[in-house]
PDB file of C-alpha atoms in Angstrom:
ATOM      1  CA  UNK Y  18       0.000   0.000   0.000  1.00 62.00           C
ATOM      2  CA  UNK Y  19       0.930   3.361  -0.119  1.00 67.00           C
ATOM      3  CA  UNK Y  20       3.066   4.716   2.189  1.00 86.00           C
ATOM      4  CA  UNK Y  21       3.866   8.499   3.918  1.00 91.00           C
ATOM      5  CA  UNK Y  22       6.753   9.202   5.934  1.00 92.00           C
ATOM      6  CA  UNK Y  23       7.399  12.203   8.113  1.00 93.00           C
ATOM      7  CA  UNK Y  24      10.853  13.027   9.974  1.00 94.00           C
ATOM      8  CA  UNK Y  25      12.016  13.827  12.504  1.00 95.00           C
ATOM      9  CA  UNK Y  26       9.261  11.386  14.724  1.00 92.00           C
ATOM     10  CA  UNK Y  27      10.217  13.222  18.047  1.00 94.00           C
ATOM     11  CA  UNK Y  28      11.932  16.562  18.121  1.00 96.00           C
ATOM     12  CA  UNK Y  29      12.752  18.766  20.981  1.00 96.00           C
ATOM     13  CA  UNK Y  30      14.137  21.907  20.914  1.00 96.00           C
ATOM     14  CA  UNK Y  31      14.590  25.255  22.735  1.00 96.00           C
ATOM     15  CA  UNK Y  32      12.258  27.851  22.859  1.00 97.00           C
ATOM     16  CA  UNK Y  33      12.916  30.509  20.369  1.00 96.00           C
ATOM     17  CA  UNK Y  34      14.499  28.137  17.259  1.00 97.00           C
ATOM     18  CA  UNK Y  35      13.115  26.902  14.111  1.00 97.00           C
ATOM     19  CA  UNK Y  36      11.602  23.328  13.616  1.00 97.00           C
ATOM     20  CA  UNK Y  37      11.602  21.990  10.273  1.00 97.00           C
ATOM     21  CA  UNK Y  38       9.364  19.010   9.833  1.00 97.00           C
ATOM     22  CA  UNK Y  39       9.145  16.589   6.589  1.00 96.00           C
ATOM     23  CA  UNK Y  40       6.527  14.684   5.238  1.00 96.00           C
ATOM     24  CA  UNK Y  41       7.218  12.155   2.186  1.00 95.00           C
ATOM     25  CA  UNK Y  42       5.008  10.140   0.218  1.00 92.00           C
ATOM     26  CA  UNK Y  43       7.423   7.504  -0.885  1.00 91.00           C
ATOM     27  CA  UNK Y  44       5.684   5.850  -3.859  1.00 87.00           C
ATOM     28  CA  UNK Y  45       2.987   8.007  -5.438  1.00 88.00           C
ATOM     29  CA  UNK Y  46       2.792  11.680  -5.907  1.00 88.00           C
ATOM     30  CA  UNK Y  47       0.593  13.954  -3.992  1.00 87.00           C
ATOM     31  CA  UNK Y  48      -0.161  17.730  -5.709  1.00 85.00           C
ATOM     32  CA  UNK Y  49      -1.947  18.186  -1.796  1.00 88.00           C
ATOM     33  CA  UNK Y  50      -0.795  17.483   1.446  1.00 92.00           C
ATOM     34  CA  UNK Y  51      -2.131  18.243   4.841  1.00 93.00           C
ATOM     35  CA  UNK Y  52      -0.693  19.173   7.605  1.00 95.00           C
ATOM     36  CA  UNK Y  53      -2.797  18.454  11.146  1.00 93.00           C
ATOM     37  CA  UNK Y  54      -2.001  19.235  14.883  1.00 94.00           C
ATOM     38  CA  UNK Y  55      -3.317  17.292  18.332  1.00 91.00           C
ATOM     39  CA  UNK Y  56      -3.085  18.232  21.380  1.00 88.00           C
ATOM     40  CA  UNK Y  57      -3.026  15.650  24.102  1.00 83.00           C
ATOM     41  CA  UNK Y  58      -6.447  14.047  24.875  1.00 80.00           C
ATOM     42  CA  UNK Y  59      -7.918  16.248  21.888  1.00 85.00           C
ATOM     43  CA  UNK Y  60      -8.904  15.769  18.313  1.00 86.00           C
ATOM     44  CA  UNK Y  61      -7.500  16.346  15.350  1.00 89.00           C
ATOM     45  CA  UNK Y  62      -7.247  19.634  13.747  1.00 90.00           C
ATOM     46  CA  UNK Y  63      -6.277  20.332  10.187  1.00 90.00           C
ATOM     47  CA  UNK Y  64      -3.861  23.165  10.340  1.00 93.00           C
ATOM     48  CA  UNK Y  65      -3.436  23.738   6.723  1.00 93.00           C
ATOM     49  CA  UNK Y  66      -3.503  22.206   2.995  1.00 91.00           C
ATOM     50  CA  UNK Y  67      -0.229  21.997   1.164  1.00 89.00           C
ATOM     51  CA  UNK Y  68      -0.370  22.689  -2.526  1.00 87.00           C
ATOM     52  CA  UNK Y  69       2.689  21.473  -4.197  1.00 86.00           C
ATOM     53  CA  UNK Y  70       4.036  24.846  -6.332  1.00 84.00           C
ATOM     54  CA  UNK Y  71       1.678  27.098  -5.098  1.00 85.00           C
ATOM     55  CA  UNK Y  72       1.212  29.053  -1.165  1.00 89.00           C
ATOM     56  CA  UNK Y  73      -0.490  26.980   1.295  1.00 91.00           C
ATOM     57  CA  UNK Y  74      -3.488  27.716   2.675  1.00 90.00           C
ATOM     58  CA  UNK Y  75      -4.209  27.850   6.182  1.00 93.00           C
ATOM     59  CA  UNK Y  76      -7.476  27.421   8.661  1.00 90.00           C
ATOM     60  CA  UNK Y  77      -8.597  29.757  10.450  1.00 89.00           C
ATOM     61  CA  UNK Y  78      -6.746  30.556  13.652  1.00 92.00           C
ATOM     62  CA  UNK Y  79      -3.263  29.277  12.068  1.00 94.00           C
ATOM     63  CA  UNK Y  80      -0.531  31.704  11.871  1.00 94.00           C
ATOM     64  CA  UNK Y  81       0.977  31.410   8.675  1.00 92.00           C
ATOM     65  CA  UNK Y  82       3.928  33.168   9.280  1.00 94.00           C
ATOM     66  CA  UNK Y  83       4.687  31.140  12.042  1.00 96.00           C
ATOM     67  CA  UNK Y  84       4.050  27.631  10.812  1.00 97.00           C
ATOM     68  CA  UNK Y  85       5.740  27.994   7.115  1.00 96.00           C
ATOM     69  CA  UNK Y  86       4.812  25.463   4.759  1.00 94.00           C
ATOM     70  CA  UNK Y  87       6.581  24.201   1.418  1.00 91.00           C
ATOM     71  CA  UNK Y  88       5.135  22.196  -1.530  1.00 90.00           C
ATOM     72  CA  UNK Y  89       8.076  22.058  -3.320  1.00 83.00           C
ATOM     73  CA  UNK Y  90       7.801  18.884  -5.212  1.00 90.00           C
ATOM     74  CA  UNK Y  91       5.092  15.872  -5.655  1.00 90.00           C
ATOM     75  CA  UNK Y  92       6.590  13.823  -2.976  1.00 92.00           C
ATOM     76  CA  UNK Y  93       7.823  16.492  -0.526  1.00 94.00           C
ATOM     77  CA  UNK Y  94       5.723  18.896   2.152  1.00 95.00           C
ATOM     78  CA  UNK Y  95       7.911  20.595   5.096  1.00 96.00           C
ATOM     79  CA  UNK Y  96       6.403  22.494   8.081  1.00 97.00           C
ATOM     80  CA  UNK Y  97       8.479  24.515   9.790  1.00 97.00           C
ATOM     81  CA  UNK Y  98       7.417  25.716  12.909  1.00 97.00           C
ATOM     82  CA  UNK Y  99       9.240  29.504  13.550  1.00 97.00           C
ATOM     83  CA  UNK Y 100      10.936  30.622  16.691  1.00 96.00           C
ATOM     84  CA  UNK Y 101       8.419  27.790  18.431  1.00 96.00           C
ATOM     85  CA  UNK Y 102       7.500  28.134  21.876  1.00 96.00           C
ATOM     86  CA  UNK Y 103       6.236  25.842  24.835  1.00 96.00           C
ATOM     87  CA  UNK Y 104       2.633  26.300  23.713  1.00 95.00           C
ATOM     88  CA  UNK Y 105       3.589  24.769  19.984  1.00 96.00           C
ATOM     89  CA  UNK Y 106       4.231  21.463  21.256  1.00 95.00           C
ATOM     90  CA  UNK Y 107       2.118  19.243  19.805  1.00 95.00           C
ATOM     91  CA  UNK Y 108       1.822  16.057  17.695  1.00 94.00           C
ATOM     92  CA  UNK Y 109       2.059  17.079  14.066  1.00 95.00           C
ATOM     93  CA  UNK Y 110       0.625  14.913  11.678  1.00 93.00           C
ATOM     94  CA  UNK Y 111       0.494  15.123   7.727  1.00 93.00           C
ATOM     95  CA  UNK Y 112      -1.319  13.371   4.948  1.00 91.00           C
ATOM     96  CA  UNK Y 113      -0.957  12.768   1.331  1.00 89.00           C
ATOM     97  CA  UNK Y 114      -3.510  11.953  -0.905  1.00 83.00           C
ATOM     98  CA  UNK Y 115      -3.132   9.939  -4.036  1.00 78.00           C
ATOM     99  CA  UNK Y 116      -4.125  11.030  -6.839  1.00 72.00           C
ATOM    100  CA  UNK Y 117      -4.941   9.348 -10.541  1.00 67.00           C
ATOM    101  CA  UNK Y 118      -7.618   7.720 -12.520  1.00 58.00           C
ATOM    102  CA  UNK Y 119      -7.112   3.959 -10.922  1.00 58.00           C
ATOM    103  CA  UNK Y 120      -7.132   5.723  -7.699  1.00 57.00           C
ATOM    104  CA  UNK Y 121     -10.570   7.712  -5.448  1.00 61.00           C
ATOM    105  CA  UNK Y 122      -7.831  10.140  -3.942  1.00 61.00           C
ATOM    106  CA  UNK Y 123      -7.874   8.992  -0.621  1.00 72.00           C
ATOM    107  CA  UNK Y 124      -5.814  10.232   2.372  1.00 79.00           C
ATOM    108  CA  UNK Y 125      -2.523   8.266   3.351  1.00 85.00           C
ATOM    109  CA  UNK Y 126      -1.543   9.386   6.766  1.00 87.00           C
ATOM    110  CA  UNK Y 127       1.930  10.204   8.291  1.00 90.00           C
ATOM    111  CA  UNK Y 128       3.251   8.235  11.444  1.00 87.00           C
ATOM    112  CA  UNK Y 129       3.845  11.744  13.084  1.00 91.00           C
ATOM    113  CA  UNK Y 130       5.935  13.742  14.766  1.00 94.00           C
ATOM    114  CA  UNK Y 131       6.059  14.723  18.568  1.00 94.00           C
ATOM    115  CA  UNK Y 132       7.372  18.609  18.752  1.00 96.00           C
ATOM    116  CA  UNK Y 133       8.445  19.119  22.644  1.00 96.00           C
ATOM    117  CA  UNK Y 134       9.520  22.690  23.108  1.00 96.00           C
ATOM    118  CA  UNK Y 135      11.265  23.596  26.437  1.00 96.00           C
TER     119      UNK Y 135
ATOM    120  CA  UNK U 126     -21.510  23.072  12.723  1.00 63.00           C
ATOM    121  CA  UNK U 127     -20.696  19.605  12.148  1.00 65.00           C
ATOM    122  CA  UNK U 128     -20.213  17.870  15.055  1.00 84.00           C
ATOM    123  CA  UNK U 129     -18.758  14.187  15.215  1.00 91.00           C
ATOM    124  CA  UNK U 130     -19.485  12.312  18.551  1.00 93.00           C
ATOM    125  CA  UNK U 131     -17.995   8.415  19.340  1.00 95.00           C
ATOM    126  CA  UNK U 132     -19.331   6.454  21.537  1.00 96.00           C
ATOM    127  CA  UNK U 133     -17.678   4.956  23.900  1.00 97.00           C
ATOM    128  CA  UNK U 134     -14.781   6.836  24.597  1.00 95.00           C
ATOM    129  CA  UNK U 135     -13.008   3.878  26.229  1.00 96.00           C
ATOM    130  CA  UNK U 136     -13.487   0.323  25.745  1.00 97.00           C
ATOM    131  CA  UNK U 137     -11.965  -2.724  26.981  1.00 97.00           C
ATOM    132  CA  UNK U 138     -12.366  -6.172  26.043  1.00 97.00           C
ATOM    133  CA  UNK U 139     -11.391  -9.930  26.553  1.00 97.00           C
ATOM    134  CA  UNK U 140      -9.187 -11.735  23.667  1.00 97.00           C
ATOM    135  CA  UNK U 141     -11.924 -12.725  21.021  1.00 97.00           C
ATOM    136  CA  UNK U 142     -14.889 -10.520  22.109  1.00 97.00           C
ATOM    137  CA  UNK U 143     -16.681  -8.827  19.271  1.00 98.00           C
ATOM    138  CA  UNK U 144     -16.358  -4.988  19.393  1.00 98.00           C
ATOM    139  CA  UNK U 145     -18.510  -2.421  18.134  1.00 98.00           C
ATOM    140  CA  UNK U 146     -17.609   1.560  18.070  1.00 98.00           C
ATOM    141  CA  UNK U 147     -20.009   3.897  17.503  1.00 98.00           C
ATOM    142  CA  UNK U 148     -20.166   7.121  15.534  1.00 97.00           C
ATOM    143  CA  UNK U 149     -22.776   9.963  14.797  1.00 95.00           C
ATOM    144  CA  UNK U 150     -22.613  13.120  12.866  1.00 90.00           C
ATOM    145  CA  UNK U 151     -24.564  15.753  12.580  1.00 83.00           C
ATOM    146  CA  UNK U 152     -24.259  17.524   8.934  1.00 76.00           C
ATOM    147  CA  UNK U 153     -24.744  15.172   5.861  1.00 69.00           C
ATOM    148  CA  UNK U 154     -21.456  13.987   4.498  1.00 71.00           C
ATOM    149  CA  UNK U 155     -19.706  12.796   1.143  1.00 72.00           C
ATOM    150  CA  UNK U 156     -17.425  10.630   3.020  1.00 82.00           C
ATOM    151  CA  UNK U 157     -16.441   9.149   6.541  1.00 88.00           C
ATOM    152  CA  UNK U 158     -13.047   7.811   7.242  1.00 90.00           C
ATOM    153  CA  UNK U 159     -12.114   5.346  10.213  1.00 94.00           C
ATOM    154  CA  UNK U 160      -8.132   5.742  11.380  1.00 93.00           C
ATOM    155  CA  UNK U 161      -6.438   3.393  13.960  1.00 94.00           C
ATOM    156  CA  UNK U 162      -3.882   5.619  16.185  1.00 92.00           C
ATOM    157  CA  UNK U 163      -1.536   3.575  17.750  1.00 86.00           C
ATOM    158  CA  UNK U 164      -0.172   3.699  21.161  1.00 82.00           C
ATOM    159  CA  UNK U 165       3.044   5.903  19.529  1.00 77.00           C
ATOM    160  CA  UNK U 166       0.693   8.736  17.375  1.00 77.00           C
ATOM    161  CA  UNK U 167       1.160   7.134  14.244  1.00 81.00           C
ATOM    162  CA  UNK U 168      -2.429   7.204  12.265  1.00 85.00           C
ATOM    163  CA  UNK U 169      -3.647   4.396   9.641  1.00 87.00           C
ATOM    164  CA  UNK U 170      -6.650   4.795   7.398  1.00 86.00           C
ATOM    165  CA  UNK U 171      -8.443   1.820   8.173  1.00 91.00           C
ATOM    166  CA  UNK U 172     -12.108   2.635   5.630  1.00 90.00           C
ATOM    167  CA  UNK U 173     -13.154   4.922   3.505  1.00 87.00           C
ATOM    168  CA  UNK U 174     -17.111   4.881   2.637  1.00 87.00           C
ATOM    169  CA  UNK U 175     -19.457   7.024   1.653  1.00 86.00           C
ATOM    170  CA  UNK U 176     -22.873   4.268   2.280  1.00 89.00           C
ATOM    171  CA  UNK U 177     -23.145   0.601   2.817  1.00 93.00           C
ATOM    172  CA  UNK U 178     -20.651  -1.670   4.178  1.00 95.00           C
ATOM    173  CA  UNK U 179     -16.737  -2.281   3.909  1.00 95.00           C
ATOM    174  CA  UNK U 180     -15.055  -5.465   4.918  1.00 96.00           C
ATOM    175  CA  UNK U 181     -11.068  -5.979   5.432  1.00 93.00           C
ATOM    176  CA  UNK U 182      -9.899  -8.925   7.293  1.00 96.00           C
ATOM    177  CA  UNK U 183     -11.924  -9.001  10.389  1.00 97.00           C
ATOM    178  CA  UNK U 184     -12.333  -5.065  10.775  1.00 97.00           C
ATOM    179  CA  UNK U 185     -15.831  -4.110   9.194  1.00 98.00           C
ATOM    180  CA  UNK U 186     -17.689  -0.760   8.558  1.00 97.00           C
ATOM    181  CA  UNK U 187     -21.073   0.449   7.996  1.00 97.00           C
ATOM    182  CA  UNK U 188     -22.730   3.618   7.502  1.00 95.00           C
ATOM    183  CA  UNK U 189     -26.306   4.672   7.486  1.00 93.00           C
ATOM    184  CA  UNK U 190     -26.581   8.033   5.311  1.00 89.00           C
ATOM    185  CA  UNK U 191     -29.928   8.445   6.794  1.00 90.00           C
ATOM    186  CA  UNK U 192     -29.585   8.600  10.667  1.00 91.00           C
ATOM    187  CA  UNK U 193     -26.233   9.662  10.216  1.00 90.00           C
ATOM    188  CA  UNK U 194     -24.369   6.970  12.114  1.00 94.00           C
ATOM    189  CA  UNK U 195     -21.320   4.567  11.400  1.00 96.00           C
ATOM    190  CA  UNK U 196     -20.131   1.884  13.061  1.00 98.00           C
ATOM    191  CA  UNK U 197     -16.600  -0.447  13.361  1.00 98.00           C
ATOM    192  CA  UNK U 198     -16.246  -3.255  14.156  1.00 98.00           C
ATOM    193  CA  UNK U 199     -13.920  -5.870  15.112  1.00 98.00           C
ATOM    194  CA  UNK U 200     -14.282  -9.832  15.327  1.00 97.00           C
ATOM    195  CA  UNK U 201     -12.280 -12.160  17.298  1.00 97.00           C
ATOM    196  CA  UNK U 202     -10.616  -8.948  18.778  1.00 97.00           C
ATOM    197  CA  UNK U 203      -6.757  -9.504  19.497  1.00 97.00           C
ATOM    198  CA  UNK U 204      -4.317  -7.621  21.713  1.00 96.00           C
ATOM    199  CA  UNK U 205      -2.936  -6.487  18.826  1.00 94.00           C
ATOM    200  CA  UNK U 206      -6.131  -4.655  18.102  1.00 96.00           C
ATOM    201  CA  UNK U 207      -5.591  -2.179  21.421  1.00 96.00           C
ATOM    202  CA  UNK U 208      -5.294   1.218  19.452  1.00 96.00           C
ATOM    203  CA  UNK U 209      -7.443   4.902  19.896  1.00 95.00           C
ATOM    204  CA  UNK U 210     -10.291   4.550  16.750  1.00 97.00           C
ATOM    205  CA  UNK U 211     -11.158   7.786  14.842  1.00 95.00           C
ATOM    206  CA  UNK U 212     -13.806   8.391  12.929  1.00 94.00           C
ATOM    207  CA  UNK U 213     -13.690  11.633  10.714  1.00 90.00           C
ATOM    208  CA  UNK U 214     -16.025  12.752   7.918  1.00 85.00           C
ATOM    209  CA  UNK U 215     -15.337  15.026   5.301  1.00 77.00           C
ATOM    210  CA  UNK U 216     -18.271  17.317   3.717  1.00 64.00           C
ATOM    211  CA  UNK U 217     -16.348  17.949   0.420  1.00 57.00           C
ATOM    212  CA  UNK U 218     -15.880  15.285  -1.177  1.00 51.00           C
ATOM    213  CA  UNK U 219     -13.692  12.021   0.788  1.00 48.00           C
ATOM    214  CA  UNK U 220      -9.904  12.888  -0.659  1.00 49.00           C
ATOM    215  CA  UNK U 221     -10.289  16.220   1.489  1.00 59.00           C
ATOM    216  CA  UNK U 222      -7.958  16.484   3.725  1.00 63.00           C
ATOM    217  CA  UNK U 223     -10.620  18.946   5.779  1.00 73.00           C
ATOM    218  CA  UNK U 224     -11.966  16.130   7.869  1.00 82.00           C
ATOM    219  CA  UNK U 225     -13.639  16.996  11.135  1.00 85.00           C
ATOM    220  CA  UNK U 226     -12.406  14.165  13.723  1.00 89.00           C
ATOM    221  CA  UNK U 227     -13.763  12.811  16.618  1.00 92.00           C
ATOM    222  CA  UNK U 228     -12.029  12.397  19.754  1.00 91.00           C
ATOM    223  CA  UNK U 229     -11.545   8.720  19.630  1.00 94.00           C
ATOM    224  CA  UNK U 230     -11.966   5.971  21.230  1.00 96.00           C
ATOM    225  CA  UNK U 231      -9.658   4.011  23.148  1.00 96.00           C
ATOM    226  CA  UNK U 232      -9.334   0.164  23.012  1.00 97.00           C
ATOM    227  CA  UNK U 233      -7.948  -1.991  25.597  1.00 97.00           C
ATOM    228  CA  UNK U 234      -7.585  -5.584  24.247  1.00 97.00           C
ATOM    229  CA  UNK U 235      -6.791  -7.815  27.176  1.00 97.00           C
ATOM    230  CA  UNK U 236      -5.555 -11.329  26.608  1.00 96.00           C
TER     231      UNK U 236
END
């Protein structure tokens, strides 16, 4: 089956520098990615939809400036999350859907990636 | 606003016990999506449907358009099966990634 991979899975960092997350769909292409956020013991939340060459767009409530998203090729979505802070740690998750005429574009989903800022 | 409630929120069972987990919704969808997160975050897409029934090994889902309501579930349940299930439905259309989740529910397999 079809298979996305993010890195790093765990991360922790000090507060104040940049986190740079990837998320790889390692053998189909994906023109749209999505990047989602959960906090513990909550649901969900789609942060934003990746585009692959063109700007992200972002739900409401998400700071684009500070989580910076790049499309920059069919298998390839980064989130970075700028000069992150306590309150940004989270589980980050992304997913890639597949696209094509054998396929009903559905959603593969990353195995994550556990931001701890201190 | 769409709301998506599961029911329960915890569950645990005895090796080999069916298992049913219950979801509602509240705005008419295109599509509703069951994930399995495991114990470590990482999320697999388990169905996809948009009416009827889905079968994959022993997992099964079914959806009734009309009341709204999907279930999962899981025969001969298996240790291996202890996992938080989602269920998520998307209004536009199932590739969306704009899925409103649930908040899971949380299955204790004991052997």
């Amino acid at each position: 089956g079809a298979v996305v991979s993010q890195h790093p899975s765990r991360v922790i960092c000090k507060s104040g520098t940049s986190v740079k997350i990837e998320c790889r769909s390692l053998d189909f292409q994906a023109t749209t990615m999505f990047w989602y956020r959960q906090f513990p013991k909550q649901s969900l939340m789609l942060m934003a939809t990746s585009n692959e060459g063109s700007k992200a767009t972002y739900e409401q409530g998400v700071e684009k400036d500070k989580f910076l998203i790049n499309h920059a090729s069919l298998t390839l979505s980064t989130l970075t999350v700028t000069s992150a802070h306590p309150e940004d740690s989270s589980f980050y998750i992304c997913s890639a859907r597949r696209e094509g005429v054998a396929y009903t574009g559905e959603l593969f989903f990353g195995e994550g990636s556990r931001l701890t800022v201190l | 606003k769409n709301e998506v409630e599961q029911s329960p929120q915890n569950l645990t069972a005895q090796e080999g016990e069916f298992i049913t987990i219950n979801c509602s919704y509240s705005v008419g969808i295109s599509a509703l999506h069951w994930l399995q997160q495991h114990p470590g975050g990482g999320i697999v897409s388990l169905f996809m449907l948009s009416s009827g029934k889905k079968k994959h090994g022993r997992l099964i889902a079914t959806i009734n358009i009309q009341e709204k309501h999907s279930s999962l579930h899981i025969t001969a349940s298996h240790p291996r099966d202890s996992a938080v299930y989602i269920c998520a439905d998307s209004n536009y259309g199932g590739s969306q990634g704009n899925l409103i989740f649930g908040k899971g529910t949380k299955l204790s397999v004991k052997p």
